[in-house]
């Protein structure tokens, strides 16, 4: 994005262009022509120079409305961020459900018809049964002459605590130098509100909107979107029957300066490696040497050593995964694809600063992007059951669970990946000749997603960004996992585009997550 010194506002701005209505019914060819000619989507940043040179009267009205109401919009985000809607931790489920009610009320106030769909409940590994948050299906506008755009977003968040390294309270939205810090600011409460604010702005000015809107907002995205796919299947012939295009704003630009459109993301296979030696924790002095006797069997209580041994066998010091066969299905890199990476704007120093690291495993832009987007990667996330509080607790835990995940790319099969991981770890375990118990499970798996950048929706997005920013966007993939993109594409058979609002340094899932005050509104352009 441009620097905050040159940016005056971010607003929901209609870009001048041909206005055309669909005559003679809703025919796909006609809709496609309208989209190609006139309907685009883009986040907007405008400097005074741009505004003075190209603004219509309506644009200036919108500009003034946003300027007058931006503190109200920020107040709404502050209210949303204050809700600890962490879908990962069971004791916060009520907060997630409260957040869904807030979002539904906001859409209702906008004038949308809102349906909170009950998804039932789910059972946790410990047997606890929890209700699933309802999913919001919202609808605004039913003009059969207009195409229908469906926006997806989520209002649940990742866990966050001040002691994790936040400079501010993660659930108190705090503005510092034009940035709004708080959990969910960029992932994904800020972008959801940005779309709502954009529609509100144009409707408040009584300007005609040449599209119908539908909203799908959920509260379990960070926990795997439980129940969402079934809902999409059930609603495919009803709620989604007249939807033409789906837009998702749940990821980031590649850089802090240049806008982007995202056409692919990696999948994710999450694994638990459970090692158990007994029924209770043991005194490390009494049971350190050798073995203990329990139920007539020898039990080796060195669980953390075993788990560390397993995790060390998964990946080498260059980042290459050591599981046999894991790369067999990865498509070969063709020269035409390699050239796409050469044209992408990617500042290694900026990326290093965003990551907060001193050195990368790879030295060139192309190598880093290839390993972020089109090659699988493996990450170790933690060990459950081990003492992690300040100080020392001199016990040997009865059971520990190592946690890691593999980000897989197109053509990798989840069931095959699971089989390869289990066989590898069981092979490593057998070589240790350990009497402990090993259990490997894959509690969560999401497939990768890939779209066609030549689709009309992406052409429209590209033209809109070129109109607003004066340059073409980078077409990028996302190294993270956004399963809803593939889910929507597979179930509805509609065109899906990912339109990121946040900048690369927004810190989604990390400490000090933020969104720029000047990039907190979506525009739709026509």
Coordinates of C-alpha atoms in Angstrom, one line a residue:
X1 CA 0.0 0.0 0.0
X2 CA 1.1 3.6 -0.4
X3 CA 2.6 5.2 2.7
X4 CA 0.2 6.7 5.3
X5 CA 1.5 10.1 4.5
X6 CA 0.2 10.0 1.0
X7 CA -3.1 8.2 1.8
X8 CA -6.0 10.4 2.8
X9 CA -8.8 7.8 3.2
X10 CA -9.9 4.3 2.3
X11 CA -13.4 4.2 1.0
X12 CA -16.1 2.2 -0.7
X13 CA -15.8 3.8 -4.1
X14 CA -17.8 3.2 -7.3
X15 CA -15.3 3.5 -10.2
X16 CA -16.9 5.1 -13.3
X17 CA -17.6 2.7 -16.1
X18 CA -20.3 1.4 -18.4
X19 CA -23.6 0.7 -16.6
X20 CA -25.5 -2.1 -18.2
X21 CA -28.6 -4.0 -17.1
X22 CA -29.4 -7.6 -18.1
X23 CA -32.3 -7.7 -20.5
X24 CA -34.3 -10.8 -21.3
X25 CA -33.7 -12.8 -18.1
X26 CA -30.5 -14.0 -16.2
X27 CA -28.5 -15.7 -18.9
X28 CA -24.9 -16.8 -17.9
X29 CA -23.4 -15.3 -21.1
X30 CA -25.0 -12.0 -20.5
X31 CA -24.0 -12.0 -16.9
X32 CA -20.4 -12.7 -17.8
X33 CA -20.5 -9.9 -20.3
X34 CA -21.7 -7.5 -17.6
X35 CA -19.0 -8.7 -15.2
X36 CA -16.3 -8.4 -17.9
X37 CA -17.5 -4.9 -18.9
X38 CA -18.5 -3.3 -15.6
X39 CA -18.5 -5.2 -12.3
X40 CA -15.2 -5.3 -10.4
X41 CA -14.0 -5.7 -6.8
X42 CA -11.0 -4.1 -5.2
X43 CA -9.8 -2.6 -1.9
X44 CA -9.3 1.1 -2.5
X45 CA -6.6 3.5 -1.4
X46 CA -6.8 7.0 -2.9
X47 CA -4.5 9.9 -2.6
X48 CA -5.7 13.5 -2.9
X49 CA -4.1 13.7 -6.3
X50 CA -6.1 10.7 -7.5
X51 CA -9.3 12.1 -6.0
X52 CA -8.8 15.5 -7.6
X53 CA -8.1 14.2 -11.0
X54 CA -10.8 11.5 -11.5
X55 CA -13.6 11.9 -9.0
X56 CA -17.2 12.2 -10.0
X57 CA -19.8 13.9 -7.9
X58 CA -20.9 10.6 -6.5
X59 CA -17.3 9.6 -5.7
X60 CA -16.9 12.8 -3.8
X61 CA -20.1 12.1 -1.8
X62 CA -18.8 8.7 -0.9
X63 CA -15.4 10.2 0.0
X64 CA -17.1 12.7 2.4
X65 CA -19.4 10.1 3.9
X66 CA -16.5 7.8 4.8
X67 CA -14.5 10.7 6.1
X68 CA -17.4 11.7 8.4
X69 CA -18.1 8.1 9.5
X70 CA -14.7 6.4 9.7
X71 CA -14.6 6.8 13.5
X72 CA -18.0 5.0 13.7
X73 CA -16.7 2.2 11.5
X74 CA -13.6 1.9 13.7
X75 CA -15.9 1.8 16.8
X76 CA -17.8 -1.1 15.3
X77 CA -14.5 -3.0 14.8
X78 CA -13.5 -2.2 18.3
X79 CA -16.8 -3.7 19.5
X80 CA -16.2 -6.8 17.5
X81 CA -12.5 -7.3 18.5
X82 CA -13.6 -7.1 22.1
X83 CA -15.5 -10.4 21.8
X84 CA -13.0 -13.2 22.5
X85 CA -14.5 -15.4 19.8
X86 CA -11.8 -18.0 19.9
X87 CA -13.3 -21.2 18.2
X88 CA -10.3 -23.3 19.3
X89 CA -10.8 -23.3 23.0
X90 CA -14.0 -25.0 24.2
X91 CA -14.6 -22.7 27.2
X92 CA -15.0 -19.7 24.8
X93 CA -17.7 -21.2 22.6
X94 CA -20.3 -19.0 24.1
X95 CA -18.3 -16.0 23.0
X96 CA -18.2 -17.3 19.4
X97 CA -22.0 -17.6 19.5
X98 CA -22.3 -14.1 20.9
X99 CA -20.1 -12.8 18.0
X100 CA -22.4 -14.5 15.5
X101 CA -25.4 -12.7 17.0
X102 CA -23.5 -9.3 16.7
X103 CA -22.7 -10.0 13.1
X104 CA -26.3 -11.0 12.3
X105 CA -27.6 -7.8 14.0
X106 CA -25.2 -5.7 11.9
X107 CA -26.4 -7.2 8.7
X108 CA -30.0 -6.8 9.7
X109 CA -29.4 -3.1 10.5
X110 CA -28.0 -2.9 7.0
X111 CA -31.3 -4.0 5.6
X112 CA -30.4 -7.6 4.8
X113 CA -32.6 -10.6 5.3
X114 CA -30.7 -12.7 7.7
X115 CA -31.1 -16.4 8.5
X116 CA -29.1 -18.0 11.4
X117 CA -28.8 -21.6 10.4
X118 CA -28.3 -24.1 13.2
X119 CA -25.6 -26.6 12.6
X120 CA -26.1 -28.8 15.6
X121 CA -23.2 -29.9 17.8
X122 CA -19.9 -31.7 17.7
X123 CA -17.9 -34.0 20.0
X124 CA -14.4 -33.2 21.2
X125 CA -11.7 -35.9 21.5
X126 CA -12.3 -35.9 25.3
X127 CA -16.0 -36.7 24.8
X128 CA -17.3 -33.2 25.5
X129 CA -20.2 -32.2 23.3
X130 CA -20.4 -28.5 22.2
X131 CA -22.9 -26.6 20.1
X132 CA -21.7 -25.4 16.8
X133 CA -22.2 -21.7 16.1
X134 CA -24.9 -20.9 13.6
X135 CA -23.9 -19.8 10.2
X136 CA -25.3 -16.5 8.8
X137 CA -26.9 -16.6 5.4
X138 CA -27.7 -13.0 4.5
X139 CA -29.3 -11.5 1.4
X140 CA -29.6 -7.9 0.2
X141 CA -31.2 -7.1 -3.1
X142 CA -33.3 -9.5 -5.4
X143 CA -33.3 -7.7 -8.7
X144 CA -33.4 -10.4 -11.4
X145 CA -31.8 -8.0 -13.8
X146 CA -28.6 -7.9 -11.7
X147 CA -26.0 -10.5 -11.1
X148 CA -25.5 -11.8 -7.6
X149 CA -22.2 -11.7 -5.7
X150 CA -21.8 -13.7 -2.6
X151 CA -19.2 -12.7 0.0
X152 CA -17.8 -15.1 2.5
X153 CA -16.1 -14.2 5.8
X154 CA -15.6 -15.5 9.3
X155 CA -15.7 -13.8 12.7
X156 CA -14.0 -16.4 14.9
X157 CA -10.3 -15.9 15.8
X158 CA -7.2 -17.7 16.8
X159 CA -6.2 -17.8 20.5
X160 CA -4.4 -14.8 21.9
X161 CA -3.0 -13.7 25.2
X162 CA -1.1 -10.5 26.2
X163 CA 1.7 -12.7 27.7
X164 CA 2.2 -14.4 24.3
X165 CA 4.2 -11.3 23.3
X166 CA 1.5 -8.7 22.4
X167 CA 2.4 -5.1 23.0
X168 CA -1.3 -4.3 23.7
X169 CA -4.3 -6.2 25.0
X170 CA -5.3 -8.4 22.0
X171 CA -9.0 -7.9 22.6
X172 CA -8.9 -4.1 23.0
X173 CA -8.6 -2.5 19.6
X174 CA -5.7 0.0 19.8
X175 CA -4.7 2.5 17.2
X176 CA -0.9 3.2 16.8
X177 CA 0.4 5.3 13.9
X178 CA -2.6 4.6 11.7
X179 CA -2.7 0.9 12.4
X180 CA -5.5 -0.8 14.4
X181 CA -4.1 -3.6 16.6
X182 CA -6.3 -6.4 17.9
X183 CA -7.1 -10.1 17.4
X184 CA -9.3 -10.5 14.4
X185 CA -8.5 -7.0 13.0
X186 CA -7.2 -8.5 9.7
X187 CA -8.3 -12.1 10.2
X188 CA -11.2 -11.8 9.6
X189 CA -13.4 -9.3 11.5
X190 CA -11.9 -6.3 9.8
X191 CA -12.5 -7.5 6.2
X192 CA -16.1 -8.6 7.1
X193 CA -16.9 -5.2 8.4
X194 CA -15.2 -3.6 5.5
X195 CA -17.7 -5.2 3.1
X196 CA -20.6 -4.3 5.3
X197 CA -19.3 -0.7 5.6
X198 CA -18.9 -0.4 1.8
X199 CA -22.5 -1.5 1.1
X200 CA -23.8 0.7 3.9
X201 CA -22.0 3.8 2.5
X202 CA -23.5 3.5 -1.0
X203 CA -27.0 2.7 0.3
X204 CA -26.8 5.6 2.7
X205 CA -26.2 7.9 -0.2
X206 CA -29.2 6.3 -2.0
X207 CA -27.0 5.3 -4.9
X208 CA -28.2 2.4 -7.1
X209 CA -26.2 -0.8 -6.6
X210 CA -25.9 -2.8 -9.8
X211 CA -25.5 -6.2 -8.0
X212 CA -27.4 -8.3 -5.5
X213 CA -25.4 -9.3 -2.4
X214 CA -25.4 -12.5 -0.4
X215 CA -23.4 -13.1 2.7
X216 CA -22.1 -16.3 4.2
X217 CA -20.5 -15.7 7.6
X218 CA -19.4 -18.4 10.0
X219 CA -17.8 -18.8 13.4
X220 CA -15.7 -22.0 13.1
X221 CA -13.2 -21.2 10.3
X222 CA -10.2 -21.4 12.6
X223 CA -11.3 -24.8 13.8
X224 CA -11.9 -26.3 10.4
X225 CA -15.3 -24.8 9.3
X226 CA -17.1 -27.7 11.0
X227 CA -20.5 -28.2 9.4
X228 CA -20.1 -25.6 6.7
X229 CA -19.6 -28.0 3.8
X230 CA -22.8 -29.9 4.6
X231 CA -24.7 -26.6 4.8
X232 CA -23.3 -25.5 1.4
X233 CA -24.5 -28.8 -0.1
X234 CA -27.9 -28.4 1.4
X235 CA -28.3 -24.8 0.2
X236 CA -26.7 -25.3 -3.2
X237 CA -30.1 -25.5 -5.0
X238 CA -31.7 -22.8 -3.0
X239 CA -29.6 -20.0 -1.4
X240 CA -26.8 -20.4 -4.0
X241 CA -29.0 -21.1 -7.0
X242 CA -28.9 -17.5 -8.2
X243 CA -25.3 -16.7 -7.1
X244 CA -23.0 -15.9 -10.0
X245 CA -19.7 -15.1 -8.3
X246 CA -18.1 -15.7 -4.9
X247 CA -15.5 -13.4 -3.4
X248 CA -13.5 -14.2 -0.3
X249 CA -11.4 -11.6 1.6
X250 CA -9.5 -13.8 4.1
X251 CA -5.8 -13.4 3.3
X252 CA -3.1 -10.9 2.8
X253 CA -1.1 -9.1 0.0
X254 CA 2.4 -10.5 -0.6
X255 CA 3.9 -7.1 0.2
X256 CA 3.2 -4.0 2.2
X257 CA 3.0 -1.9 -0.9
X258 CA 1.4 -3.7 -3.9
X259 CA -2.1 -5.0 -4.1
X260 CA -2.7 -8.6 -5.1
X261 CA -5.3 -11.2 -6.2
X262 CA -4.9 -14.7 -4.9
X263 CA -5.6 -17.7 -7.1
X264 CA -4.4 -20.6 -5.0
X265 CA -3.6 -21.9 -1.5
X266 CA -2.0 -24.9 0.1
X267 CA -3.9 -27.6 2.0
X268 CA -3.1 -28.6 5.5
X269 CA -2.9 -32.0 7.2
X270 CA -2.6 -31.8 11.0
X271 CA -1.1 -34.7 13.0
X272 CA -0.9 -35.8 16.6
X273 CA 1.8 -38.1 17.7
X274 CA 0.8 -39.6 21.1
X275 CA 3.3 -41.5 23.2
X276 CA 2.2 -43.0 26.5
X277 CA 4.2 -44.9 29.1
X278 CA 1.9 -45.2 32.2
X279 CA -1.2 -44.1 34.0
X280 CA 0.3 -41.2 36.0
X281 CA 3.2 -38.7 36.1
X282 CA 6.4 -39.9 37.7
X283 CA 9.1 -38.4 40.0
X284 CA 12.1 -37.7 37.7
X285 CA 14.6 -38.6 40.4
X286 CA 13.1 -41.9 41.4
X287 CA 12.4 -43.1 37.9
X288 CA 15.1 -41.5 35.8
X289 CA 17.3 -44.6 35.5
X290 CA 16.3 -47.4 33.2
X291 CA 12.8 -48.7 33.6
X292 CA 9.8 -49.0 36.0
X293 CA 7.6 -52.0 36.4
X294 CA 3.8 -51.6 35.7
X295 CA 1.3 -54.3 35.0
X296 CA 4.1 -56.8 34.6
X297 CA 5.6 -54.9 31.6
X298 CA 8.7 -52.8 31.3
X299 CA 7.8 -49.1 30.7
X300 CA 10.3 -46.6 29.5
X301 CA 9.3 -43.2 30.8
X302 CA 11.4 -41.0 28.5
X303 CA 8.4 -39.7 26.5
X304 CA 9.8 -36.2 25.6
X305 CA 12.9 -37.8 24.3
X306 CA 10.8 -40.1 22.1
X307 CA 8.6 -37.3 20.8
X308 CA 11.7 -35.2 20.1
X309 CA 13.2 -38.1 18.2
X310 CA 10.1 -38.4 16.1
X311 CA 9.9 -34.7 15.2
X312 CA 13.6 -34.6 14.4
X313 CA 13.0 -37.4 11.8
X314 CA 10.4 -35.4 9.9
X315 CA 12.4 -32.6 8.3
X316 CA 16.1 -31.9 7.8
X317 CA 18.0 -28.7 8.4
X318 CA 17.3 -27.4 4.8
X319 CA 13.5 -27.6 5.3
X320 CA 13.1 -30.7 3.2
X321 CA 10.5 -33.2 4.5
X322 CA 12.1 -36.6 5.2
X323 CA 8.9 -38.7 4.9
X324 CA 9.4 -41.2 2.0
X325 CA 7.2 -40.5 -1.0
X326 CA 5.9 -37.1 0.2
X327 CA 7.1 -35.3 -2.9
X328 CA 6.0 -38.0 -5.4
X329 CA 2.7 -36.2 -6.4
X330 CA 4.1 -32.7 -6.6
X331 CA 3.9 -31.4 -10.2
X332 CA 7.1 -30.6 -12.0
X333 CA 7.9 -26.9 -12.3
X334 CA 7.6 -25.8 -15.9
X335 CA 9.5 -22.9 -17.4
X336 CA 6.3 -21.0 -18.2
X337 CA 5.3 -21.1 -14.5
X338 CA 8.8 -20.2 -13.3
X339 CA 8.6 -17.0 -15.4
X340 CA 5.4 -16.0 -13.5
X341 CA 7.5 -15.8 -10.3
X342 CA 10.1 -13.6 -11.8
X343 CA 7.6 -10.8 -12.4
X344 CA 6.1 -10.8 -8.9
X345 CA 7.2 -7.8 -6.7
X346 CA 8.7 -9.3 -3.6
X347 CA 11.1 -7.5 -1.3
X348 CA 13.3 -10.0 0.6
X349 CA 14.3 -7.5 3.2
X350 CA 10.7 -6.4 3.7
X351 CA 9.6 -10.0 4.0
X352 CA 12.4 -10.7 6.5
X353 CA 11.3 -7.8 8.6
X354 CA 7.7 -8.9 8.5
X355 CA 8.8 -12.3 9.6
X356 CA 11.0 -11.0 12.4
X357 CA 13.9 -13.4 11.4
X358 CA 17.5 -12.8 10.6
X359 CA 18.0 -15.2 7.8
X360 CA 16.0 -17.4 5.3
X361 CA 16.7 -21.0 4.3
X362 CA 16.7 -19.8 0.7
X363 CA 18.4 -16.8 -0.9
X364 CA 16.4 -15.8 -3.9
X365 CA 12.9 -14.5 -4.4
X366 CA 11.9 -17.4 -6.7
X367 CA 13.2 -20.1 -4.3
X368 CA 11.3 -18.6 -1.3
X369 CA 8.0 -18.1 -3.2
X370 CA 8.2 -21.6 -4.7
X371 CA 8.6 -23.1 -1.2
X372 CA 5.9 -20.9 0.2
X373 CA 3.3 -21.7 -2.5
X374 CA 3.9 -24.8 -4.7
X375 CA 6.0 -27.2 -2.5
X376 CA 4.8 -28.9 0.7
X377 CA 6.3 -27.8 4.0
X378 CA 6.2 -29.3 7.5
X379 CA 6.0 -27.3 10.8
X380 CA 6.3 -28.4 14.4
X381 CA 3.7 -26.7 16.6
X382 CA 4.1 -28.0 20.2
X383 CA 4.0 -30.7 22.7
X384 CA 0.9 -31.2 24.9
X385 CA 1.3 -32.8 28.3
X386 CA 4.7 -31.4 29.0
X387 CA 5.1 -28.8 31.7
X388 CA 5.2 -25.4 30.1
X389 CA 4.6 -22.9 32.9
X390 CA 7.4 -20.7 34.3
X391 CA 9.8 -22.5 36.6
X392 CA 10.7 -26.2 36.8
X393 CA 8.5 -29.2 37.5
X394 CA 10.6 -32.3 38.0
X395 CA 8.2 -34.9 36.7
X396 CA 8.1 -37.3 33.8
X397 CA 4.7 -37.0 32.2
X398 CA 2.6 -40.2 31.7
X399 CA 1.6 -39.1 28.2
X400 CA 2.7 -36.4 25.7
X401 CA 1.3 -35.5 22.3
X402 CA 3.5 -34.0 19.7
X403 CA 1.7 -31.8 17.1
X404 CA 2.8 -30.9 13.6
X405 CA 1.3 -30.2 10.2
X406 CA 2.1 -30.6 6.6
X407 CA 1.0 -28.0 4.1
X408 CA 0.3 -29.9 0.9
X409 CA 0.0 -28.6 -2.7
X410 CA -2.3 -29.6 -5.6
X411 CA -2.2 -33.2 -6.7
X412 CA -1.2 -34.4 -3.2
X413 CA -3.9 -36.8 -1.8
X414 CA -4.8 -36.4 1.9
X415 CA -5.3 -40.1 2.5
X416 CA -2.0 -40.9 0.9
X417 CA -0.2 -38.2 3.0
X418 CA -1.8 -39.7 6.1
X419 CA -0.6 -43.2 5.2
X420 CA 2.9 -42.0 4.5
X421 CA 3.2 -40.1 7.8
X422 CA 1.8 -43.1 9.8
X423 CA 4.2 -45.6 8.1
X424 CA 7.2 -43.3 8.6
X425 CA 6.5 -42.7 12.3
X426 CA 5.7 -46.3 13.1
X427 CA 9.0 -47.3 11.3
X428 CA 11.0 -44.8 13.4
X429 CA 9.2 -46.0 16.6
X430 CA 10.0 -49.6 15.9
X431 CA 13.7 -48.9 15.5
X432 CA 13.8 -47.6 19.1
X433 CA 12.5 -50.9 20.4
X434 CA 10.5 -49.0 23.0
X435 CA 7.8 -50.6 25.2
X436 CA 5.8 -47.3 25.1
X437 CA 2.5 -47.0 23.3
X438 CA 2.4 -44.9 20.0
X439 CA -0.7 -43.5 18.4
X440 CA -0.6 -41.3 15.3
X441 CA -3.8 -39.5 14.2
X442 CA -4.8 -36.8 11.7
X443 CA -7.6 -34.8 13.4
X444 CA -7.8 -32.2 10.7
X445 CA -7.2 -32.2 6.9
X446 CA -7.9 -29.6 4.3
X447 CA -7.2 -29.8 0.6
X448 CA -5.4 -27.2 -1.5
X449 CA -7.2 -24.9 -3.9
X450 CA -6.3 -23.5 -7.3
X451 CA -8.3 -21.1 -9.5
X452 CA -7.9 -20.0 -13.2
X453 CA -6.4 -16.5 -13.4
X454 CA -8.0 -16.2 -16.8
X455 CA -11.5 -16.4 -15.4
X456 CA -13.7 -13.3 -16.0
X457 CA -13.9 -12.7 -12.2
X458 CA -10.1 -12.3 -12.0
X459 CA -10.0 -10.2 -15.2
X460 CA -12.5 -7.9 -13.5
X461 CA -10.5 -7.8 -10.3
X462 CA -7.4 -7.0 -12.2
X463 CA -8.9 -4.2 -14.1
X464 CA -10.4 -2.7 -11.0
X465 CA -7.1 -2.7 -9.1
X466 CA -5.4 -1.2 -12.2
X467 CA -8.0 1.6 -12.3
X468 CA -7.6 2.4 -8.6
X469 CA -3.9 1.8 -7.9
X470 CA -2.5 2.6 -11.3
X471 CA -0.8 -0.8 -11.6
X472 CA -1.7 -4.4 -12.2
X473 CA -1.9 -6.5 -9.1
X474 CA 0.4 -9.4 -8.5
X475 CA -1.3 -12.8 -9.0
X476 CA -0.2 -14.8 -6.0
X477 CA -0.8 -18.0 -4.2
X478 CA -1.1 -18.3 -0.5
X479 CA 1.2 -20.5 1.5
X480 CA -1.5 -20.9 4.2
X481 CA -4.7 -23.0 4.0
X482 CA -8.1 -21.5 3.2
X483 CA -10.3 -24.5 2.7
X484 CA -13.4 -22.5 2.2
X485 CA -12.2 -21.4 -1.3
X486 CA -12.0 -25.0 -2.5
X487 CA -15.2 -25.9 -0.6
X488 CA -17.2 -23.1 -2.3
X489 CA -15.7 -23.9 -5.7
X490 CA -16.3 -27.6 -5.5
X491 CA -19.9 -27.5 -4.1
X492 CA -21.4 -24.5 -5.9
X493 CA -19.4 -24.8 -9.2
X494 CA -19.3 -21.0 -9.2
X495 CA -16.3 -18.8 -9.9
X496 CA -14.4 -18.0 -6.7
X497 CA -11.9 -15.2 -6.3
X498 CA -9.8 -14.3 -3.3
X499 CA -9.4 -10.6 -2.9
X500 CA -7.1 -9.8 0.1
X501 CA -7.5 -6.6 2.0
X502 CA -4.7 -6.8 4.5
X503 CA -1.0 -6.0 3.9
X504 CA 1.8 -8.6 4.3
X505 CA 2.8 -7.3 7.7
X506 CA -0.6 -7.5 9.3
X507 CA 0.4 -10.5 11.4
X508 CA -2.6 -12.8 11.0
X509 CA -2.5 -15.6 13.7
X510 CA 0.5 -13.8 15.3
X511 CA 1.2 -11.4 18.1
X512 CA 0.2 -7.8 17.4
X513 CA -2.2 -8.5 14.6
X514 CA -3.3 -5.3 12.9
X515 CA -5.0 -3.8 9.9
X516 CA -4.3 -0.4 8.5
X517 CA -6.9 2.2 9.2
X518 CA -6.5 3.3 5.6
X519 CA -7.1 -0.2 4.3
X520 CA -10.1 -1.2 6.3
X521 CA -12.9 -0.7 3.7
X522 CA -13.8 -2.7 0.6
X523 CA -15.0 -1.1 -2.5
X524 CA -17.1 -2.5 -5.3
X525 CA -16.5 -0.8 -8.6
X526 CA -18.9 -0.4 -11.5

